[in-house]
Amino acid sequence: MKHSILIHPDPRLKKVCASVADLSDKLRVLADDMLETMYGAPGIGLAAPQIGVMDRLIVLDCEKEEGVAPKPLVMFNPEIISSSDETNVYEEGCLSIPDQYAEVTRPRDVEVQWLDRDGNLQRQTFDGLWATCVQHEIDHLDGKLFIDYLKPLKRQMITRKMQKLKRELARD
């Protein structure tokens, strides 16, 4: 089942999410629903708070090349264990901030630890777009949006555009 994605500003997008204590079938179904929602958007990552669920759960798939099989990743309680001193700049966007993009500087490589859908502890180092995406999604779990990395004026401008968009959507 696809979920609707919350649009910034929404207070739920600024809250810190609770750790997942016990992996239930309900949470696995939620993860599948989130992947469906993300692919349908279309996007390369989605965090549970973006659909109003305050659990530490993210899904991502940065495989965008034609003819390459999707590589969906489901992460419960993801945390960054280490990150490189080298940085990368990517133009980021967010499904909760539609049609707005800005360059964000983040660590180039990150090592992430998480529980997979079967409750097994996983650990992997990500680089490139995958590293940017996983950091962006983990930020969501801590109530942080990519626009929080921008200068105040640019952030306010984007927030005003989103407020206007929400008013327009409410009228439809």
Short mmCIF file of N, CA and C in Angstrom, two decimals:
data_model
loop_
_atom_site.label_atom_id
_atom_site.label_comp_id
_atom_site.label_asym_id
_atom_site.label_seq_id
_atom_site.Cartn_x
_atom_site.Cartn_y
_atom_site.Cartn_z
N MET A 1 0.84 -1.18 0.00
CA MET A 1 0.00 0.00 0.00
C MET A 1 0.88 1.24 0.00
N LYS A 2 0.60 2.13 -0.92
CA LYS A 2 1.37 3.37 -0.96
C LYS A 2 0.86 4.35 0.09
N HIS A 3 1.78 5.11 0.63
CA HIS A 3 1.46 6.11 1.65
C HIS A 3 1.59 7.50 1.04
N SER A 4 0.89 8.47 1.64
CA SER A 4 1.13 9.84 1.20
C SER A 4 2.33 10.38 1.98
N ILE A 5 3.08 11.23 1.31
CA ILE A 5 4.32 11.76 1.87
C ILE A 5 4.05 13.13 2.46
N LEU A 6 4.49 13.33 3.70
CA LEU A 6 4.31 14.61 4.37
C LEU A 6 5.14 15.68 3.66
N ILE A 7 4.57 16.87 3.56
CA ILE A 7 5.26 18.00 2.95
C ILE A 7 5.72 18.95 4.05
N HIS A 8 6.97 19.39 3.97
CA HIS A 8 7.54 20.39 4.87
C HIS A 8 6.77 21.70 4.69
N PRO A 9 6.50 22.52 5.69
CA PRO A 9 6.78 22.26 7.11
C PRO A 9 5.68 21.40 7.75
N ASP A 10 6.09 20.39 8.47
CA ASP A 10 5.21 19.53 9.24
C ASP A 10 5.98 19.19 10.51
N PRO A 11 5.38 19.37 11.68
CA PRO A 11 6.12 19.15 12.93
C PRO A 11 6.70 17.74 13.05
N ARG A 12 6.06 16.76 12.43
CA ARG A 12 6.57 15.38 12.52
C ARG A 12 7.92 15.23 11.83
N LEU A 13 8.20 16.09 10.85
CA LEU A 13 9.49 16.00 10.14
C LEU A 13 10.65 16.56 10.98
N LYS A 14 10.33 17.19 12.10
CA LYS A 14 11.38 17.80 12.94
C LYS A 14 11.58 17.02 14.24
N LYS A 15 10.92 15.87 14.37
CA LYS A 15 11.03 15.08 15.59
C LYS A 15 12.08 13.98 15.45
N VAL A 16 12.69 13.63 16.58
CA VAL A 16 13.63 12.51 16.62
C VAL A 16 12.81 11.23 16.77
N CYS A 17 13.12 10.24 15.95
CA CYS A 17 12.36 8.99 15.95
C CYS A 17 12.88 8.01 17.00
N ALA A 18 11.97 7.15 17.43
CA ALA A 18 12.30 6.12 18.43
C ALA A 18 12.94 4.92 17.75
N SER A 19 13.86 4.28 18.46
CA SER A 19 14.46 3.05 17.95
C SER A 19 13.40 1.97 17.84
N VAL A 20 13.60 1.08 16.88
CA VAL A 20 12.71 -0.06 16.73
C VAL A 20 13.20 -1.13 17.70
N ALA A 21 12.35 -1.47 18.68
CA ALA A 21 12.76 -2.42 19.72
C ALA A 21 12.62 -3.85 19.24
N ASP A 22 11.56 -4.12 18.47
CA ASP A 22 11.27 -5.49 18.08
C ASP A 22 10.78 -5.50 16.64
N LEU A 23 11.43 -6.28 15.80
CA LEU A 23 11.02 -6.34 14.40
C LEU A 23 9.79 -7.23 14.27
N SER A 24 8.68 -6.61 13.91
CA SER A 24 7.43 -7.34 13.76
C SER A 24 7.10 -7.47 12.27
N ASP A 25 6.16 -8.36 11.97
CA ASP A 25 5.70 -8.49 10.59
C ASP A 25 5.10 -7.17 10.12
N LYS A 26 4.44 -6.47 11.05
CA LYS A 26 3.83 -5.17 10.73
C LYS A 26 4.91 -4.20 10.23
N LEU A 27 6.07 -4.20 10.88
CA LEU A 27 7.17 -3.31 10.46
C LEU A 27 7.74 -3.74 9.12
N ARG A 28 7.81 -5.04 8.87
CA ARG A 28 8.31 -5.52 7.57
C ARG A 28 7.36 -5.11 6.44
N VAL A 29 6.05 -5.19 6.71
CA VAL A 29 5.05 -4.76 5.73
C VAL A 29 5.19 -3.25 5.50
N LEU A 30 5.40 -2.50 6.59
CA LEU A 30 5.62 -1.05 6.48
C LEU A 30 6.82 -0.76 5.58
N ALA A 31 7.91 -1.51 5.77
CA ALA A 31 9.12 -1.32 4.94
C ALA A 31 8.81 -1.56 3.47
N ASP A 32 8.05 -2.62 3.17
CA ASP A 32 7.66 -2.91 1.78
C ASP A 32 6.79 -1.78 1.22
N ASP A 33 5.85 -1.29 2.05
CA ASP A 33 4.99 -0.18 1.64
C ASP A 33 5.82 1.07 1.37
N MET A 34 6.83 1.29 2.20
CA MET A 34 7.70 2.46 2.01
C MET A 34 8.48 2.35 0.71
N LEU A 35 8.97 1.16 0.38
CA LEU A 35 9.68 0.98 -0.90
C LEU A 35 8.74 1.28 -2.06
N GLU A 36 7.51 0.77 -1.99
CA GLU A 36 6.53 1.02 -3.04
C GLU A 36 6.26 2.53 -3.17
N THR A 37 6.11 3.19 -2.03
CA THR A 37 5.87 4.64 -2.01
C THR A 37 7.06 5.38 -2.63
N MET A 38 8.29 4.99 -2.23
CA MET A 38 9.51 5.63 -2.72
C MET A 38 9.64 5.46 -4.24
N TYR A 39 9.48 4.22 -4.72
CA TYR A 39 9.60 3.97 -6.16
C TYR A 39 8.52 4.73 -6.93
N GLY A 40 7.33 4.82 -6.36
CA GLY A 40 6.22 5.47 -7.04
C GLY A 40 6.35 6.98 -7.09
N ALA A 41 7.16 7.55 -6.19
CA ALA A 41 7.23 9.01 -6.05
C ALA A 41 7.75 9.77 -7.29
N PRO A 42 8.79 9.43 -8.00
CA PRO A 42 9.83 8.47 -7.69
C PRO A 42 10.96 9.12 -6.88
N GLY A 43 11.57 8.31 -6.03
CA GLY A 43 12.69 8.80 -5.23
C GLY A 43 13.71 7.70 -5.04
N ILE A 44 14.82 8.05 -4.37
CA ILE A 44 15.87 7.05 -4.11
C ILE A 44 15.99 6.74 -2.63
N GLY A 45 15.20 7.42 -1.80
CA GLY A 45 15.23 7.15 -0.37
C GLY A 45 13.97 7.67 0.28
N LEU A 46 13.59 7.03 1.39
CA LEU A 46 12.42 7.46 2.15
C LEU A 46 12.61 7.05 3.60
N ALA A 47 12.30 7.96 4.50
CA ALA A 47 12.40 7.68 5.93
C ALA A 47 10.99 7.62 6.51
N ALA A 48 10.80 6.76 7.52
CA ALA A 48 9.48 6.56 8.12
C ALA A 48 8.78 7.87 8.53
N PRO A 49 9.50 8.85 9.12
CA PRO A 49 8.78 10.08 9.51
C PRO A 49 8.16 10.83 8.32
N GLN A 50 8.67 10.59 7.11
CA GLN A 50 8.11 11.25 5.94
C GLN A 50 6.69 10.76 5.61
N ILE A 51 6.32 9.61 6.19
CA ILE A 51 4.94 9.13 6.03
C ILE A 51 4.22 9.16 7.39
N GLY A 52 4.79 9.89 8.34
CA GLY A 52 4.14 10.09 9.63
C GLY A 52 4.36 8.98 10.64
N VAL A 53 5.31 8.08 10.38
CA VAL A 53 5.64 6.99 11.30
C VAL A 53 6.94 7.34 12.02
N MET A 54 6.88 7.41 13.35
CA MET A 54 8.04 7.91 14.09
C MET A 54 8.96 6.79 14.57
N ASP A 55 9.30 5.88 13.66
CA ASP A 55 10.23 4.79 13.94
C ASP A 55 11.52 4.99 13.14
N ARG A 56 12.62 4.45 13.66
CA ARG A 56 13.91 4.56 12.99
C ARG A 56 13.98 3.50 11.88
N LEU A 57 13.40 3.85 10.75
CA LEU A 57 13.34 2.96 9.59
C LEU A 57 13.53 3.80 8.34
N ILE A 58 14.46 3.37 7.48
CA ILE A 58 14.65 4.03 6.19
C ILE A 58 14.71 2.96 5.10
N VAL A 59 14.36 3.38 3.89
CA VAL A 59 14.53 2.52 2.72
C VAL A 59 15.26 3.35 1.67
N LEU A 60 16.08 2.69 0.87
CA LEU A 60 16.77 3.40 -0.19
C LEU A 60 17.14 2.46 -1.33
N ASP A 61 17.30 3.05 -2.48
CA ASP A 61 17.77 2.33 -3.66
C ASP A 61 18.33 3.38 -4.62
N CYS A 62 19.64 3.46 -4.68
CA CYS A 62 20.30 4.48 -5.52
C CYS A 62 20.71 3.93 -6.87
N GLU A 63 20.24 2.74 -7.23
CA GLU A 63 20.58 2.14 -8.52
C GLU A 63 19.66 2.74 -9.57
N LYS A 64 20.18 3.66 -10.38
CA LYS A 64 19.31 4.38 -11.31
C LYS A 64 19.60 4.08 -12.78
N GLU A 65 20.63 3.30 -13.06
CA GLU A 65 20.99 3.06 -14.45
C GLU A 65 19.96 2.17 -15.13
N GLU A 66 19.69 2.48 -16.39
CA GLU A 66 18.75 1.67 -17.18
C GLU A 66 19.27 0.24 -17.26
N GLY A 67 18.37 -0.70 -17.12
CA GLY A 67 18.73 -2.10 -17.29
C GLY A 67 19.44 -2.72 -16.10
N VAL A 68 19.69 -1.94 -15.05
CA VAL A 68 20.33 -2.48 -13.85
C VAL A 68 19.23 -2.83 -12.85
N ALA A 69 19.33 -4.02 -12.28
CA ALA A 69 18.30 -4.46 -11.33
C ALA A 69 18.28 -3.54 -10.12
N PRO A 70 17.09 -3.27 -9.58
CA PRO A 70 17.00 -2.45 -8.37
C PRO A 70 17.75 -3.12 -7.21
N LYS A 71 18.24 -2.29 -6.30
CA LYS A 71 18.93 -2.81 -5.12
C LYS A 71 18.31 -2.20 -3.87
N PRO A 72 17.05 -2.57 -3.56
CA PRO A 72 16.41 -1.96 -2.41
C PRO A 72 17.08 -2.36 -1.10
N LEU A 73 17.28 -1.38 -0.24
CA LEU A 73 17.84 -1.62 1.09
C LEU A 73 16.82 -1.17 2.12
N VAL A 74 16.60 -2.00 3.11
CA VAL A 74 15.73 -1.67 4.24
C VAL A 74 16.61 -1.63 5.48
N MET A 75 16.57 -0.51 6.20
CA MET A 75 17.42 -0.36 7.38
C MET A 75 16.59 0.04 8.60
N PHE A 76 16.61 -0.82 9.61
CA PHE A 76 16.01 -0.50 10.89
C PHE A 76 17.13 -0.03 11.82
N ASN A 77 16.88 1.03 12.56
CA ASN A 77 17.85 1.60 13.50
C ASN A 77 19.23 1.85 12.86
N PRO A 78 19.27 2.48 11.68
CA PRO A 78 20.58 2.72 11.06
C PRO A 78 21.37 3.75 11.85
N GLU A 79 22.66 3.53 11.94
CA GLU A 79 23.51 4.56 12.56
C GLU A 79 24.84 4.61 11.85
N ILE A 80 25.36 5.82 11.76
CA ILE A 80 26.67 6.02 11.12
C ILE A 80 27.74 5.72 12.16
N ILE A 81 28.59 4.74 11.85
CA ILE A 81 29.65 4.30 12.74
C ILE A 81 30.89 5.17 12.54
N SER A 82 31.18 5.47 11.28
CA SER A 82 32.33 6.34 10.99
C SER A 82 32.08 7.03 9.66
N SER A 83 32.76 8.15 9.48
CA SER A 83 32.64 8.87 8.21
C SER A 83 34.00 9.45 7.84
N SER A 84 34.20 9.61 6.54
CA SER A 84 35.49 10.08 6.04
C SER A 84 35.65 11.58 6.27
N ASP A 85 36.90 12.02 6.29
CA ASP A 85 37.19 13.45 6.37
C ASP A 85 36.93 14.11 5.01
N GLU A 86 37.12 13.32 3.93
CA GLU A 86 36.85 13.87 2.59
C GLU A 86 35.36 14.07 2.43
N THR A 87 35.02 15.12 1.68
CA THR A 87 33.59 15.40 1.49
C THR A 87 33.22 15.36 0.02
N ASN A 88 31.94 15.27 -0.21
CA ASN A 88 31.35 15.34 -1.55
C ASN A 88 30.25 16.38 -1.50
N VAL A 89 30.02 17.01 -2.63
CA VAL A 89 28.89 17.94 -2.75
C VAL A 89 27.92 17.35 -3.76
N TYR A 90 26.69 17.16 -3.33
CA TYR A 90 25.64 16.66 -4.22
C TYR A 90 24.48 17.64 -4.19
N GLU A 91 23.81 17.75 -5.32
CA GLU A 91 22.58 18.52 -5.35
C GLU A 91 21.49 17.60 -4.82
N GLU A 92 21.00 17.93 -3.62
CA GLU A 92 20.02 17.08 -2.97
C GLU A 92 18.61 17.61 -3.16
N GLY A 93 17.69 16.67 -3.15
CA GLY A 93 16.27 16.98 -3.14
C GLY A 93 15.63 16.10 -2.11
N CYS A 94 14.33 16.26 -1.90
CA CYS A 94 13.64 15.50 -0.87
C CYS A 94 12.18 15.34 -1.25
N LEU A 95 11.65 14.15 -1.06
CA LEU A 95 10.25 13.91 -1.41
C LEU A 95 9.31 14.75 -0.54
N SER A 96 9.78 15.19 0.63
CA SER A 96 8.97 16.06 1.50
C SER A 96 9.14 17.54 1.16
N ILE A 97 10.04 17.83 0.23
CA ILE A 97 10.27 19.21 -0.22
C ILE A 97 10.31 19.17 -1.75
N PRO A 98 9.15 18.89 -2.38
CA PRO A 98 9.14 18.62 -3.83
C PRO A 98 9.67 19.77 -4.68
N ASP A 99 10.42 19.38 -5.72
CA ASP A 99 10.92 20.30 -6.76
C ASP A 99 11.87 21.37 -6.24
N GLN A 100 12.48 21.14 -5.08
CA GLN A 100 13.47 22.07 -4.55
C GLN A 100 14.78 21.31 -4.39
N TYR A 101 15.85 21.91 -4.88
CA TYR A 101 17.15 21.24 -4.85
C TYR A 101 18.21 22.23 -4.40
N ALA A 102 19.21 21.71 -3.70
CA ALA A 102 20.32 22.56 -3.28
C ALA A 102 21.55 21.70 -3.04
N GLU A 103 22.70 22.32 -3.21
CA GLU A 103 23.95 21.59 -2.99
C GLU A 103 24.22 21.48 -1.50
N VAL A 104 24.53 20.25 -1.08
CA VAL A 104 24.83 19.97 0.33
C VAL A 104 26.17 19.24 0.37
N THR A 105 27.02 19.65 1.31
CA THR A 105 28.32 19.00 1.51
C THR A 105 28.19 18.00 2.65
N ARG A 106 28.60 16.77 2.40
CA ARG A 106 28.55 15.71 3.40
C ARG A 106 29.83 14.87 3.30
N PRO A 107 30.11 14.05 4.32
CA PRO A 107 31.24 13.12 4.21
C PRO A 107 31.08 12.24 2.96
N ARG A 108 32.22 11.99 2.29
CA ARG A 108 32.20 11.22 1.04
C ARG A 108 31.86 9.75 1.29
N ASP A 109 32.41 9.19 2.36
CA ASP A 109 32.19 7.78 2.68
C ASP A 109 31.66 7.68 4.11
N VAL A 110 30.72 6.77 4.31
CA VAL A 110 30.22 6.51 5.65
C VAL A 110 30.08 5.01 5.87
N GLU A 111 30.41 4.59 7.08
CA GLU A 111 30.16 3.20 7.46
C GLU A 111 28.90 3.21 8.31
N VAL A 112 27.95 2.39 7.91
CA VAL A 112 26.64 2.37 8.56
C VAL A 112 26.37 0.97 9.12
N GLN A 113 25.76 0.96 10.29
CA GLN A 113 25.34 -0.29 10.92
C GLN A 113 23.82 -0.23 11.07
N TRP A 114 23.13 -1.35 10.79
CA TRP A 114 21.67 -1.38 10.90
C TRP A 114 21.19 -2.81 11.04
N LEU A 115 19.92 -2.94 11.36
CA LEU A 115 19.27 -4.25 11.37
C LEU A 115 18.54 -4.41 10.05
N ASP A 116 18.72 -5.56 9.40
CA ASP A 116 17.98 -5.81 8.16
C ASP A 116 16.58 -6.31 8.51
N ARG A 117 15.79 -6.62 7.48
CA ARG A 117 14.39 -6.98 7.71
C ARG A 117 14.24 -8.28 8.49
N ASP A 118 15.30 -9.08 8.57
CA ASP A 118 15.26 -10.32 9.35
C ASP A 118 15.84 -10.15 10.75
N GLY A 119 16.22 -8.91 11.08
CA GLY A 119 16.76 -8.65 12.41
C GLY A 119 18.25 -8.92 12.54
N ASN A 120 18.92 -9.17 11.41
CA ASN A 120 20.37 -9.41 11.44
C ASN A 120 21.12 -8.09 11.40
N LEU A 121 22.17 -8.00 12.19
CA LEU A 121 23.00 -6.80 12.22
C LEU A 121 23.84 -6.76 10.94
N GLN A 122 23.77 -5.64 10.23
CA GLN A 122 24.54 -5.45 9.00
C GLN A 122 25.46 -4.26 9.18
N ARG A 123 26.56 -4.29 8.44
CA ARG A 123 27.50 -3.17 8.48
C ARG A 123 28.09 -3.04 7.08
N GLN A 124 28.07 -1.81 6.55
CA GLN A 124 28.58 -1.62 5.19
C GLN A 124 29.09 -0.20 5.05
N THR A 125 30.10 -0.05 4.18
CA THR A 125 30.60 1.28 3.86
C THR A 125 29.97 1.72 2.54
N PHE A 126 29.46 2.93 2.53
CA PHE A 126 28.83 3.49 1.34
C PHE A 126 29.64 4.67 0.84
N ASP A 127 29.65 4.85 -0.49
CA ASP A 127 30.30 6.03 -1.05
C ASP A 127 29.40 6.62 -2.13
N GLY A 128 29.83 7.75 -2.68
CA GLY A 128 29.09 8.38 -3.78
C GLY A 128 27.66 8.72 -3.38
N LEU A 129 26.74 8.50 -4.34
CA LEU A 129 25.34 8.83 -4.13
C LEU A 129 24.74 8.03 -2.97
N TRP A 130 25.16 6.76 -2.83
CA TRP A 130 24.65 5.93 -1.73
C TRP A 130 24.99 6.56 -0.38
N ALA A 131 26.22 7.07 -0.24
CA ALA A 131 26.63 7.69 1.02
C ALA A 131 25.80 8.94 1.31
N THR A 132 25.59 9.76 0.29
CA THR A 132 24.78 10.97 0.45
C THR A 132 23.36 10.60 0.85
N CYS A 133 22.79 9.64 0.14
CA CYS A 133 21.41 9.24 0.38
C CYS A 133 21.21 8.67 1.78
N VAL A 134 22.10 7.78 2.20
CA VAL A 134 21.92 7.17 3.53
C VAL A 134 22.06 8.22 4.63
N GLN A 135 22.97 9.19 4.45
CA GLN A 135 23.11 10.26 5.44
C GLN A 135 21.85 11.15 5.47
N HIS A 136 21.32 11.46 4.29
CA HIS A 136 20.11 12.27 4.15
C HIS A 136 18.94 11.58 4.87
N GLU A 137 18.79 10.27 4.66
CA GLU A 137 17.67 9.54 5.27
C GLU A 137 17.85 9.40 6.78
N ILE A 138 19.08 9.13 7.24
CA ILE A 138 19.32 9.04 8.69
C ILE A 138 19.05 10.39 9.34
N ASP A 139 19.39 11.49 8.66
CA ASP A 139 19.07 12.84 9.17
C ASP A 139 17.57 12.95 9.46
N HIS A 140 16.74 12.41 8.56
CA HIS A 140 15.28 12.47 8.77
C HIS A 140 14.90 11.85 10.12
N LEU A 141 15.59 10.78 10.49
CA LEU A 141 15.27 10.09 11.75
C LEU A 141 15.62 10.95 12.97
N ASP A 142 16.49 11.94 12.74
CA ASP A 142 16.90 12.85 13.81
C ASP A 142 16.23 14.22 13.68
N GLY A 143 15.19 14.29 12.84
CA GLY A 143 14.45 15.54 12.69
C GLY A 143 15.17 16.61 11.90
N LYS A 144 16.08 16.17 11.04
CA LYS A 144 16.88 17.13 10.27
C LYS A 144 16.58 16.98 8.78
N LEU A 145 16.41 18.11 8.10
CA LEU A 145 16.14 18.12 6.66
C LEU A 145 17.36 18.67 5.92
N PHE A 146 17.47 18.35 4.63
CA PHE A 146 18.64 18.84 3.89
C PHE A 146 18.70 20.36 3.86
N ILE A 147 17.55 21.02 3.94
CA ILE A 147 17.56 22.49 3.91
C ILE A 147 18.15 23.08 5.20
N ASP A 148 18.26 22.25 6.25
CA ASP A 148 18.89 22.73 7.49
C ASP A 148 20.38 22.99 7.29
N TYR A 149 20.95 22.47 6.21
CA TYR A 149 22.37 22.71 5.89
C TYR A 149 22.56 24.00 5.10
N LEU A 150 21.46 24.61 4.69
CA LEU A 150 21.56 25.80 3.83
C LEU A 150 21.61 27.07 4.65
N LYS A 151 21.98 28.17 3.99
CA LYS A 151 21.98 29.47 4.65
C LYS A 151 20.53 29.84 4.97
N PRO A 152 20.31 30.59 6.06
CA PRO A 152 18.94 30.89 6.51
C PRO A 152 18.03 31.47 5.43
N LEU A 153 18.55 32.37 4.61
CA LEU A 153 17.70 33.01 3.60
C LEU A 153 17.17 31.99 2.59
N LYS A 154 18.05 31.15 2.10
CA LYS A 154 17.65 30.11 1.12
C LYS A 154 16.66 29.14 1.77
N ARG A 155 16.93 28.77 3.02
CA ARG A 155 16.05 27.85 3.74
C ARG A 155 14.65 28.46 3.90
N GLN A 156 14.59 29.75 4.27
CA GLN A 156 13.30 30.43 4.45
C GLN A 156 12.55 30.53 3.12
N MET A 157 13.27 30.78 2.05
CA MET A 157 12.66 30.89 0.73
C MET A 157 12.00 29.55 0.35
N ILE A 158 12.72 28.45 0.56
CA ILE A 158 12.18 27.12 0.24
C ILE A 158 10.98 26.81 1.14
N THR A 159 11.08 27.14 2.42
CA THR A 159 9.97 26.88 3.36
C THR A 159 8.72 27.65 2.93
N ARG A 160 8.90 28.91 2.51
CA ARG A 160 7.74 29.69 2.04
C ARG A 160 7.10 29.05 0.81
N LYS A 161 7.93 28.55 -0.11
CA LYS A 161 7.40 27.88 -1.30
C LYS A 161 6.59 26.64 -0.89
N MET A 162 7.08 25.92 0.10
CA MET A 162 6.38 24.71 0.56
C MET A 162 5.07 25.07 1.25
N GLN A 163 5.06 26.16 2.01
CA GLN A 163 3.82 26.60 2.66
C GLN A 163 2.77 26.95 1.60
N LYS A 164 3.22 27.61 0.55
CA LYS A 164 2.33 27.99 -0.55
C LYS A 164 1.80 26.72 -1.24
N LEU A 165 2.69 25.77 -1.49
CA LEU A 165 2.30 24.51 -2.13
C LEU A 165 1.24 23.79 -1.28
N LYS A 166 1.45 23.76 0.03
CA LYS A 166 0.50 23.08 0.92
C LYS A 166 -0.86 23.77 0.89
N ARG A 167 -0.87 25.10 0.81
CA ARG A 167 -2.15 25.82 0.72
C ARG A 167 -2.86 25.47 -0.58
N GLU A 168 -2.09 25.41 -1.67
CA GLU A 168 -2.67 25.06 -2.98
C GLU A 168 -3.22 23.64 -2.97
N LEU A 169 -2.47 22.71 -2.37
CA LEU A 169 -2.91 21.31 -2.32
C LEU A 169 -4.17 21.18 -1.46
N ALA A 170 -4.27 21.98 -0.40
CA ALA A 170 -5.42 21.92 0.50
C ALA A 170 -6.69 22.41 -0.21
N ARG A 171 -6.52 23.29 -1.18
CA ARG A 171 -7.66 23.83 -1.93
C ARG A 171 -8.20 22.83 -2.96
N ASP A 172 -7.30 21.97 -3.47
CA ASP A 172 -7.71 21.02 -4.53
C ASP A 172 -8.71 19.99 -4.02
#
